[in-house]
Amino acid sequence: MDEYLTIAATAEGYYTEKRSKFYAFAHPVDDVTQVQELVKQYRKRFYDARHVCYAYVLGADGSEYRANDDGEPSSTAGKPILGQIVSHSLTNVLVVVVRYYGGINLGTGGLIVAYRTAAADALDHASVISRQVEEVITHHFSYLQMNEVMKVIKDMQPRVISQQFDNDCTITLAIRQSEAPLLRQRLSAIL
């Protein structure tokens, strides 16, 4: 599988229950460092909020994920947020839900519903896009092979990341993961 779904830009959602307010923010992210930076920004921006809970999923196969309850009872915040990301079949997404306590306890069931609903609202407002999983290939060749290399590139349409042409040439290409073996084979067949 060399395609995955993610979101195009930040989206927001909101839910209120018994005077508690839940503000949800969905972000496209590429790595854990980006996740940590965004969570830090939300903790600073909403310094007076009771809880800043979040979940994220990373990787084309969704293999890297985490849920954080930030002081809420175990599995009442992070897991429901994570569940929404998974049920929307998304990856490379962070959802942060900020809770302002309204003075009335919601109980574990109420918290699960609140966090799940706020996260779903943010994701429902997000623009979902499909991305390709790409593989990067660097190929070295002599200047005399230039025409043959360019013919392969024209045929297969990889994205050119960088190129350096001299007596010895180097080109770096990105192509859909499923097409990478064929591109490698065709380039290495040029003598």
mmCIF file with all atom_site columns, C-alpha atoms in Angstrom:
data_model
loop_
_atom_site.group_PDB
_atom_site.id
_atom_site.type_symbol
_atom_site.label_atom_id
_atom_site.label_alt_id
_atom_site.label_comp_id
_atom_site.label_asym_id
_atom_site.label_entity_id
_atom_site.label_seq_id
_atom_site.pdbx_PDB_ins_code
_atom_site.Cartn_x
_atom_site.Cartn_y
_atom_site.Cartn_z
_atom_site.occupancy
_atom_site.B_iso_or_equiv
_atom_site.pdbx_formal_charge
_atom_site.auth_seq_id
_atom_site.auth_comp_id
_atom_site.auth_asym_id
_atom_site.auth_atom_id
_atom_site.pdbx_PDB_model_num
ATOM 1   C CA . MET A 1 1   ? 0.000   0.000  0.000   1.00 0.00 ? 1   MET A CA 1
ATOM 2   C CA . ASP A 1 2   ? 1.654   3.220  -1.083  1.00 0.00 ? 2   ASP A CA 1
ATOM 3   C CA . GLU A 1 3   ? -1.076  5.730  -0.329  1.00 0.00 ? 3   GLU A CA 1
ATOM 4   C CA . TYR A 1 4   ? -2.434  7.025  2.947   1.00 0.00 ? 4   TYR A CA 1
ATOM 5   C CA . LEU A 1 5   ? -5.015  9.545  4.138   1.00 0.00 ? 5   LEU A CA 1
ATOM 6   C CA . THR A 1 6   ? -4.139  12.599 6.190   1.00 0.00 ? 6   THR A CA 1
ATOM 7   C CA . ILE A 1 7   ? -5.513  16.117 6.593   1.00 0.00 ? 7   ILE A CA 1
ATOM 8   C CA . ALA A 1 8   ? -4.540  19.123 4.493   1.00 0.00 ? 8   ALA A CA 1
ATOM 9   C CA . ALA A 1 9   ? -4.539  21.786 7.203   1.00 0.00 ? 9   ALA A CA 1
ATOM 10  C CA . THR A 1 10  ? -5.439  22.533 10.820  1.00 0.00 ? 10  THR A CA 1
ATOM 11  C CA . ALA A 1 11  ? -9.115  22.087 11.689  1.00 0.00 ? 11  ALA A CA 1
ATOM 12  C CA . GLU A 1 12  ? -11.064 22.892 14.836  1.00 0.00 ? 12  GLU A CA 1
ATOM 13  C CA . GLY A 1 13  ? -13.939 21.330 16.740  1.00 0.00 ? 13  GLY A CA 1
ATOM 14  C CA . TYR A 1 14  ? -15.906 22.078 19.885  1.00 0.00 ? 14  TYR A CA 1
ATOM 15  C CA . TYR A 1 15  ? -18.102 20.292 22.412  1.00 0.00 ? 15  TYR A CA 1
ATOM 16  C CA . THR A 1 16  ? -19.699 21.390 25.665  1.00 0.00 ? 16  THR A CA 1
ATOM 17  C CA . GLU A 1 17  ? -21.219 19.282 28.438  1.00 0.00 ? 17  GLU A CA 1
ATOM 18  C CA . LYS A 1 18  ? -22.401 20.456 31.898  1.00 0.00 ? 18  LYS A CA 1
ATOM 19  C CA . ARG A 1 19  ? -20.518 23.766 31.517  1.00 0.00 ? 19  ARG A CA 1
ATOM 20  C CA . SER A 1 20  ? -17.210 21.990 30.671  1.00 0.00 ? 20  SER A CA 1
ATOM 21  C CA . LYS A 1 21  ? -15.847 23.197 27.356  1.00 0.00 ? 21  LYS A CA 1
ATOM 22  C CA . PHE A 1 22  ? -13.793 20.979 25.019  1.00 0.00 ? 22  PHE A CA 1
ATOM 23  C CA . TYR A 1 23  ? -11.837 22.723 22.246  1.00 0.00 ? 23  TYR A CA 1
ATOM 24  C CA . ALA A 1 24  ? -10.365 20.329 19.673  1.00 0.00 ? 24  ALA A CA 1
ATOM 25  C CA . PHE A 1 25  ? -7.585  21.009 17.164  1.00 0.00 ? 25  PHE A CA 1
ATOM 26  C CA . ALA A 1 26  ? -6.510  18.584 14.419  1.00 0.00 ? 26  ALA A CA 1
ATOM 27  C CA . HIS A 1 27  ? -3.106  19.102 12.757  1.00 0.00 ? 27  HIS A CA 1
ATOM 28  C CA . PRO A 1 28  ? -1.229  17.385 9.944   1.00 0.00 ? 28  PRO A CA 1
ATOM 29  C CA . VAL A 1 29  ? 2.171   16.307 11.357  1.00 0.00 ? 29  VAL A CA 1
ATOM 30  C CA . ASP A 1 30  ? 5.233   14.472 10.049  1.00 0.00 ? 30  ASP A CA 1
ATOM 31  C CA . ASP A 1 31  ? 7.150   13.463 13.182  1.00 0.00 ? 31  ASP A CA 1
ATOM 32  C CA . VAL A 1 32  ? 7.171   13.286 16.990  1.00 0.00 ? 32  VAL A CA 1
ATOM 33  C CA . THR A 1 33  ? 9.224   16.495 17.303  1.00 0.00 ? 33  THR A CA 1
ATOM 34  C CA . GLN A 1 34  ? 6.439   18.406 15.530  1.00 0.00 ? 34  GLN A CA 1
ATOM 35  C CA . VAL A 1 35  ? 3.844   16.772 17.823  1.00 0.00 ? 35  VAL A CA 1
ATOM 36  C CA . GLN A 1 36  ? 5.781   17.772 20.962  1.00 0.00 ? 36  GLN A CA 1
ATOM 37  C CA . GLU A 1 37  ? 6.191   21.350 19.739  1.00 0.00 ? 37  GLU A CA 1
ATOM 38  C CA . LEU A 1 38  ? 2.456   21.732 18.989  1.00 0.00 ? 38  LEU A CA 1
ATOM 39  C CA . VAL A 1 39  ? 1.425   20.243 22.354  1.00 0.00 ? 39  VAL A CA 1
ATOM 40  C CA . LYS A 1 40  ? 3.842   22.633 24.095  1.00 0.00 ? 40  LYS A CA 1
ATOM 41  C CA . GLN A 1 41  ? 2.270   25.579 22.215  1.00 0.00 ? 41  GLN A CA 1
ATOM 42  C CA . TYR A 1 42  ? -1.237  24.505 23.306  1.00 0.00 ? 42  TYR A CA 1
ATOM 43  C CA . ARG A 1 43  ? -0.160  24.145 26.951  1.00 0.00 ? 43  ARG A CA 1
ATOM 44  C CA . LYS A 1 44  ? 1.252   27.688 26.779  1.00 0.00 ? 44  LYS A CA 1
ATOM 45  C CA . ARG A 1 45  ? -1.728  29.178 24.885  1.00 0.00 ? 45  ARG A CA 1
ATOM 46  C CA . PHE A 1 46  ? -4.294  27.519 27.168  1.00 0.00 ? 46  PHE A CA 1
ATOM 47  C CA . TYR A 1 47  ? -2.256  27.814 30.386  1.00 0.00 ? 47  TYR A CA 1
ATOM 48  C CA . ASP A 1 48  ? -5.455  28.255 32.405  1.00 0.00 ? 48  ASP A CA 1
ATOM 49  C CA . ALA A 1 49  ? -7.143  25.083 31.072  1.00 0.00 ? 49  ALA A CA 1
ATOM 50  C CA . ARG A 1 50  ? -7.517  22.075 33.354  1.00 0.00 ? 50  ARG A CA 1
ATOM 51  C CA . HIS A 1 51  ? -6.393  19.470 30.772  1.00 0.00 ? 51  HIS A CA 1
ATOM 52  C CA . VAL A 1 52  ? -4.606  19.440 27.392  1.00 0.00 ? 52  VAL A CA 1
ATOM 53  C CA . CYS A 1 53  ? -5.133  15.883 26.147  1.00 0.00 ? 53  CYS A CA 1
ATOM 54  C CA . TYR A 1 54  ? -3.979  14.554 22.798  1.00 0.00 ? 54  TYR A CA 1
ATOM 55  C CA . ALA A 1 55  ? -3.380  11.595 20.510  1.00 0.00 ? 55  ALA A CA 1
ATOM 56  C CA . TYR A 1 56  ? -1.450  11.153 17.304  1.00 0.00 ? 56  TYR A CA 1
ATOM 57  C CA . VAL A 1 57  ? -0.829  8.575  14.588  1.00 0.00 ? 57  VAL A CA 1
ATOM 58  C CA . LEU A 1 58  ? 2.302   8.644  12.404  1.00 0.00 ? 58  LEU A CA 1
ATOM 59  C CA . GLY A 1 59  ? 3.632   6.617  9.494   1.00 0.00 ? 59  GLY A CA 1
ATOM 60  C CA . ALA A 1 60  ? 1.994   5.514  6.264   1.00 0.00 ? 60  ALA A CA 1
ATOM 61  C CA . ASP A 1 61  ? 0.977   2.277  7.992   1.00 0.00 ? 61  ASP A CA 1
ATOM 62  C CA . GLY A 1 62  ? -0.123  4.060  11.194  1.00 0.00 ? 62  GLY A CA 1
ATOM 63  C CA . SER A 1 63  ? 2.400   2.051  13.205  1.00 0.00 ? 63  SER A CA 1
ATOM 64  C CA . GLU A 1 64  ? 3.502   4.900  15.492  1.00 0.00 ? 64  GLU A CA 1
ATOM 65  C CA . TYR A 1 65  ? 0.835   6.279  17.813  1.00 0.00 ? 65  TYR A CA 1
ATOM 66  C CA . ARG A 1 66  ? 0.305   7.619  21.306  1.00 0.00 ? 66  ARG A CA 1
ATOM 67  C CA . ALA A 1 67  ? -2.558  8.800  23.491  1.00 0.00 ? 67  ALA A CA 1
ATOM 68  C CA . ASN A 1 68  ? -2.189  11.110 26.519  1.00 0.00 ? 68  ASN A CA 1
ATOM 69  C CA . ASP A 1 69  ? -4.875  11.690 29.187  1.00 0.00 ? 69  ASP A CA 1
ATOM 70  C CA . ASP A 1 70  ? -3.056  14.636 30.846  1.00 0.00 ? 70  ASP A CA 1
ATOM 71  C CA . GLY A 1 71  ? -4.430  13.937 34.312  1.00 0.00 ? 71  GLY A CA 1
ATOM 72  C CA . GLU A 1 72  ? -7.900  12.780 33.303  1.00 0.00 ? 72  GLU A CA 1
ATOM 73  C CA . PRO A 1 73  ? -8.874  9.293  34.564  1.00 0.00 ? 73  PRO A CA 1
ATOM 74  C CA . SER A 1 74  ? -7.006  6.581  32.638  1.00 0.00 ? 74  SER A CA 1
ATOM 75  C CA . SER A 1 75  ? -8.240  6.000  29.068  1.00 0.00 ? 75  SER A CA 1
ATOM 76  C CA . THR A 1 76  ? -11.016 8.625  29.247  1.00 0.00 ? 76  THR A CA 1
ATOM 77  C CA . ALA A 1 77  ? -9.367  11.234 26.999  1.00 0.00 ? 77  ALA A CA 1
ATOM 78  C CA . GLY A 1 78  ? -6.395  10.072 24.908  1.00 0.00 ? 78  GLY A CA 1
ATOM 79  C CA . LYS A 1 79  ? -7.906  6.741  23.839  1.00 0.00 ? 79  LYS A CA 1
ATOM 80  C CA . PRO A 1 80  ? -11.216 8.223  22.609  1.00 0.00 ? 80  PRO A CA 1
ATOM 81  C CA . ILE A 1 81  ? -9.249  10.881 20.662  1.00 0.00 ? 81  ILE A CA 1
ATOM 82  C CA . LEU A 1 82  ? -6.989  8.184  19.176  1.00 0.00 ? 82  LEU A CA 1
ATOM 83  C CA . GLY A 1 83  ? -10.075 6.114  18.335  1.00 0.00 ? 83  GLY A CA 1
ATOM 84  C CA . GLN A 1 84  ? -11.431 8.964  16.207  1.00 0.00 ? 84  GLN A CA 1
ATOM 85  C CA . ILE A 1 85  ? -8.180  9.308  14.240  1.00 0.00 ? 85  ILE A CA 1
ATOM 86  C CA . VAL A 1 86  ? -8.206  5.545  13.600  1.00 0.00 ? 86  VAL A CA 1
ATOM 87  C CA . SER A 1 87  ? -11.920 5.400  12.702  1.00 0.00 ? 87  SER A CA 1
ATOM 88  C CA . HIS A 1 88  ? -11.398 8.215  10.174  1.00 0.00 ? 88  HIS A CA 1
ATOM 89  C CA . SER A 1 89  ? -8.557  6.049  8.676   1.00 0.00 ? 89  SER A CA 1
ATOM 90  C CA . LEU A 1 90  ? -6.059  8.903  9.042   1.00 0.00 ? 90  LEU A CA 1
ATOM 91  C CA . THR A 1 91  ? -2.334  9.011  9.751   1.00 0.00 ? 91  THR A CA 1
ATOM 92  C CA . ASN A 1 92  ? 0.256   11.761 10.243  1.00 0.00 ? 92  ASN A CA 1
ATOM 93  C CA . VAL A 1 93  ? -2.373  13.520 12.352  1.00 0.00 ? 93  VAL A CA 1
ATOM 94  C CA . LEU A 1 94  ? -2.321  15.050 15.845  1.00 0.00 ? 94  LEU A CA 1
ATOM 95  C CA . VAL A 1 95  ? -5.551  15.911 17.668  1.00 0.00 ? 95  VAL A CA 1
ATOM 96  C CA . VAL A 1 96  ? -5.348  18.056 20.811  1.00 0.00 ? 96  VAL A CA 1
ATOM 97  C CA . VAL A 1 97  ? -8.418  18.552 23.002  1.00 0.00 ? 97  VAL A CA 1
ATOM 98  C CA . VAL A 1 98  ? -8.282  21.337 25.599  1.00 0.00 ? 98  VAL A CA 1
ATOM 99  C CA . ARG A 1 99  ? -10.753 21.066 28.492  1.00 0.00 ? 99  ARG A CA 1
ATOM 100 C CA . TYR A 1 100 ? -12.003 23.887 30.638  1.00 0.00 ? 100 TYR A CA 1
ATOM 101 C CA . TYR A 1 101 ? -13.671 22.356 33.699  1.00 0.00 ? 101 TYR A CA 1
ATOM 102 C CA . GLY A 1 102 ? -17.235 23.519 34.287  1.00 0.00 ? 102 GLY A CA 1
ATOM 103 C CA . GLY A 1 103 ? -17.492 22.570 37.962  1.00 0.00 ? 103 GLY A CA 1
ATOM 104 C CA . ILE A 1 104 ? -19.607 19.433 37.452  1.00 0.00 ? 104 ILE A CA 1
ATOM 105 C CA . ASN A 1 105 ? -17.965 16.000 37.195  1.00 0.00 ? 105 ASN A CA 1
ATOM 106 C CA . LEU A 1 106 ? -18.906 14.146 34.013  1.00 0.00 ? 106 LEU A CA 1
ATOM 107 C CA . GLY A 1 107 ? -17.863 10.666 35.161  1.00 0.00 ? 107 GLY A CA 1
ATOM 108 C CA . THR A 1 108 ? -15.751 8.335  33.053  1.00 0.00 ? 108 THR A CA 1
ATOM 109 C CA . GLY A 1 109 ? -18.529 7.654  30.514  1.00 0.00 ? 109 GLY A CA 1
ATOM 110 C CA . GLY A 1 110 ? -19.228 11.367 30.120  1.00 0.00 ? 110 GLY A CA 1
ATOM 111 C CA . LEU A 1 111 ? -15.541 12.156 29.649  1.00 0.00 ? 111 LEU A CA 1
ATOM 112 C CA . ILE A 1 112 ? -15.136 9.465  26.984  1.00 0.00 ? 112 ILE A CA 1
ATOM 113 C CA . VAL A 1 113 ? -18.146 10.819 25.052  1.00 0.00 ? 113 VAL A CA 1
ATOM 114 C CA . ALA A 1 114 ? -16.937 14.428 25.410  1.00 0.00 ? 114 ALA A CA 1
ATOM 115 C CA . TYR A 1 115 ? -13.379 13.813 24.208  1.00 0.00 ? 115 TYR A CA 1
ATOM 116 C CA . ARG A 1 116 ? -14.542 11.498 21.414  1.00 0.00 ? 116 ARG A CA 1
ATOM 117 C CA . THR A 1 117 ? -17.173 13.999 20.205  1.00 0.00 ? 117 THR A CA 1
ATOM 118 C CA . ALA A 1 118 ? -14.798 16.996 20.315  1.00 0.00 ? 118 ALA A CA 1
ATOM 119 C CA . ALA A 1 119 ? -12.107 15.073 18.386  1.00 0.00 ? 119 ALA A CA 1
ATOM 120 C CA . ALA A 1 120 ? -14.673 13.858 15.831  1.00 0.00 ? 120 ALA A CA 1
ATOM 121 C CA . ASP A 1 121 ? -15.928 17.429 15.346  1.00 0.00 ? 121 ASP A CA 1
ATOM 122 C CA . ALA A 1 122 ? -12.405 18.667 14.546  1.00 0.00 ? 122 ALA A CA 1
ATOM 123 C CA . LEU A 1 123 ? -11.746 15.779 12.144  1.00 0.00 ? 123 LEU A CA 1
ATOM 124 C CA . ASP A 1 124 ? -15.144 16.248 10.480  1.00 0.00 ? 124 ASP A CA 1
ATOM 125 C CA . HIS A 1 125 ? -14.136 19.866 9.744   1.00 0.00 ? 125 HIS A CA 1
ATOM 126 C CA . ALA A 1 126 ? -10.765 18.777 8.296   1.00 0.00 ? 126 ALA A CA 1
ATOM 127 C CA . SER A 1 127 ? -10.067 18.470 4.603   1.00 0.00 ? 127 SER A CA 1
ATOM 128 C CA . VAL A 1 128 ? -8.911  14.878 4.030   1.00 0.00 ? 128 VAL A CA 1
ATOM 129 C CA . ILE A 1 129 ? -6.267  14.307 1.351   1.00 0.00 ? 129 ILE A CA 1
ATOM 130 C CA . SER A 1 130 ? -4.500  11.289 -0.077  1.00 0.00 ? 130 SER A CA 1
ATOM 131 C CA . ARG A 1 131 ? -0.699  11.213 -0.078  1.00 0.00 ? 131 ARG A CA 1
ATOM 132 C CA . GLN A 1 132 ? 1.700   8.823  -1.773  1.00 0.00 ? 132 GLN A CA 1
ATOM 133 C CA . VAL A 1 133 ? 4.401   6.946  0.055   1.00 0.00 ? 133 VAL A CA 1
ATOM 134 C CA . GLU A 1 134 ? 7.549   7.778  -1.868  1.00 0.00 ? 134 GLU A CA 1
ATOM 135 C CA . GLU A 1 135 ? 10.955  6.186  -2.015  1.00 0.00 ? 135 GLU A CA 1
ATOM 136 C CA . VAL A 1 136 ? 14.053  8.279  -2.721  1.00 0.00 ? 136 VAL A CA 1
ATOM 137 C CA . ILE A 1 137 ? 16.572  6.925  -5.220  1.00 0.00 ? 137 ILE A CA 1
ATOM 138 C CA . THR A 1 138 ? 19.982  8.448  -5.939  1.00 0.00 ? 138 THR A CA 1
ATOM 139 C CA . HIS A 1 139 ? 21.598  7.357  -9.207  1.00 0.00 ? 139 HIS A CA 1
ATOM 140 C CA . HIS A 1 140 ? 25.187  8.000  -10.354 1.00 0.00 ? 140 HIS A CA 1
ATOM 141 C CA . PHE A 1 141 ? 26.022  7.831  -14.058 1.00 0.00 ? 141 PHE A CA 1
ATOM 142 C CA . SER A 1 142 ? 28.441  9.165  -16.650 1.00 0.00 ? 142 SER A CA 1
ATOM 143 C CA . TYR A 1 143 ? 27.616  12.151 -18.820 1.00 0.00 ? 143 TYR A CA 1
ATOM 144 C CA . LEU A 1 144 ? 27.531  9.828  -21.843 1.00 0.00 ? 144 LEU A CA 1
ATOM 145 C CA . GLN A 1 145 ? 24.496  8.019  -20.340 1.00 0.00 ? 145 GLN A CA 1
ATOM 146 C CA . MET A 1 146 ? 22.514  11.262 -19.924 1.00 0.00 ? 146 MET A CA 1
ATOM 147 C CA . ASN A 1 147 ? 20.049  10.692 -22.802 1.00 0.00 ? 147 ASN A CA 1
ATOM 148 C CA . GLU A 1 148 ? 19.186  7.158  -21.674 1.00 0.00 ? 148 GLU A CA 1
ATOM 149 C CA . VAL A 1 149 ? 18.700  8.255  -18.030 1.00 0.00 ? 149 VAL A CA 1
ATOM 150 C CA . MET A 1 150 ? 16.479  11.155 -19.129 1.00 0.00 ? 150 MET A CA 1
ATOM 151 C CA . LYS A 1 151 ? 14.399  8.789  -21.270 1.00 0.00 ? 151 LYS A CA 1
ATOM 152 C CA . VAL A 1 152 ? 13.720  6.567  -18.214 1.00 0.00 ? 152 VAL A CA 1
ATOM 153 C CA . ILE A 1 153 ? 12.804  9.667  -16.181 1.00 0.00 ? 153 ILE A CA 1
ATOM 154 C CA . LYS A 1 154 ? 10.467  10.871 -18.943 1.00 0.00 ? 154 LYS A CA 1
ATOM 155 C CA . ASP A 1 155 ? 8.810   7.420  -19.133 1.00 0.00 ? 155 ASP A CA 1
ATOM 156 C CA . MET A 1 156 ? 8.360   6.848  -15.387 1.00 0.00 ? 156 MET A CA 1
ATOM 157 C CA . GLN A 1 157 ? 7.764   10.449 -14.234 1.00 0.00 ? 157 GLN A CA 1
ATOM 158 C CA . PRO A 1 158 ? 9.531   10.426 -10.845 1.00 0.00 ? 158 PRO A CA 1
ATOM 159 C CA . ARG A 1 159 ? 9.863   13.725 -8.982  1.00 0.00 ? 159 ARG A CA 1
ATOM 160 C CA . VAL A 1 160 ? 13.352  15.184 -9.382  1.00 0.00 ? 160 VAL A CA 1
ATOM 161 C CA . ILE A 1 161 ? 14.719  16.228 -5.993  1.00 0.00 ? 161 ILE A CA 1
ATOM 162 C CA . SER A 1 162 ? 18.215  17.244 -7.095  1.00 0.00 ? 162 SER A CA 1
ATOM 163 C CA . GLN A 1 163 ? 20.553  16.831 -10.024 1.00 0.00 ? 163 GLN A CA 1
ATOM 164 C CA . GLN A 1 164 ? 24.227  17.501 -10.665 1.00 0.00 ? 164 GLN A CA 1
ATOM 165 C CA . PHE A 1 165 ? 25.637  17.128 -14.157 1.00 0.00 ? 165 PHE A CA 1
ATOM 166 C CA . ASP A 1 166 ? 29.361  16.983 -14.863 1.00 0.00 ? 166 ASP A CA 1
ATOM 167 C CA . ASN A 1 167 ? 31.649  14.240 -16.210 1.00 0.00 ? 167 ASN A CA 1
ATOM 168 C CA . ASP A 1 168 ? 30.133  12.150 -13.414 1.00 0.00 ? 168 ASP A CA 1
ATOM 169 C CA . CYS A 1 169 ? 26.456  12.890 -12.890 1.00 0.00 ? 169 CYS A CA 1
ATOM 170 C CA . THR A 1 170 ? 24.157  12.355 -9.908  1.00 0.00 ? 170 THR A CA 1
ATOM 171 C CA . ILE A 1 171 ? 20.385  12.593 -9.833  1.00 0.00 ? 171 ILE A CA 1
ATOM 172 C CA . THR A 1 172 ? 18.111  12.112 -6.829  1.00 0.00 ? 172 THR A CA 1
ATOM 173 C CA . LEU A 1 173 ? 14.536  11.089 -7.553  1.00 0.00 ? 173 LEU A CA 1
ATOM 174 C CA . ALA A 1 174 ? 11.395  10.392 -5.527  1.00 0.00 ? 174 ALA A CA 1
ATOM 175 C CA . ILE A 1 175 ? 8.853   7.910  -6.856  1.00 0.00 ? 175 ILE A CA 1
ATOM 176 C CA . ARG A 1 176 ? 5.800   6.048  -5.591  1.00 0.00 ? 176 ARG A CA 1
ATOM 177 C CA . GLN A 1 177 ? 7.062   3.172  -3.437  1.00 0.00 ? 177 GLN A CA 1
ATOM 178 C CA . SER A 1 178 ? 5.476   0.461  -5.576  1.00 0.00 ? 178 SER A CA 1
ATOM 179 C CA . GLU A 1 179 ? 7.269   1.769  -8.698  1.00 0.00 ? 179 GLU A CA 1
ATOM 180 C CA . ALA A 1 180 ? 10.715  2.142  -7.073  1.00 0.00 ? 180 ALA A CA 1
ATOM 181 C CA . PRO A 1 181 ? 12.025  -1.380 -7.890  1.00 0.00 ? 181 PRO A CA 1
ATOM 182 C CA . LEU A 1 182 ? 11.238  -0.916 -11.608 1.00 0.00 ? 182 LEU A CA 1
ATOM 183 C CA . LEU A 1 183 ? 12.909  2.511  -11.673 1.00 0.00 ? 183 LEU A CA 1
ATOM 184 C CA . ARG A 1 184 ? 16.025  1.075  -9.972  1.00 0.00 ? 184 ARG A CA 1
ATOM 185 C CA . GLN A 1 185 ? 16.084  -1.829 -12.423 1.00 0.00 ? 185 GLN A CA 1
ATOM 186 C CA . ARG A 1 186 ? 15.725  0.407  -15.491 1.00 0.00 ? 186 ARG A CA 1
ATOM 187 C CA . LEU A 1 187 ? 18.408  2.834  -14.305 1.00 0.00 ? 187 LEU A CA 1
ATOM 188 C CA . SER A 1 188 ? 20.902  0.079  -13.423 1.00 0.00 ? 188 SER A CA 1
ATOM 189 C CA . ALA A 1 189 ? 20.321  -1.573 -16.846 1.00 0.00 ? 189 ALA A CA 1
ATOM 190 C CA . ILE A 1 190 ? 21.820  1.492  -18.593 1.00 0.00 ? 190 ILE A CA 1
ATOM 191 C CA . LEU A 1 191 ? 25.407  0.672  -19.527 1.00 0.00 ? 191 LEU A CA 1
#
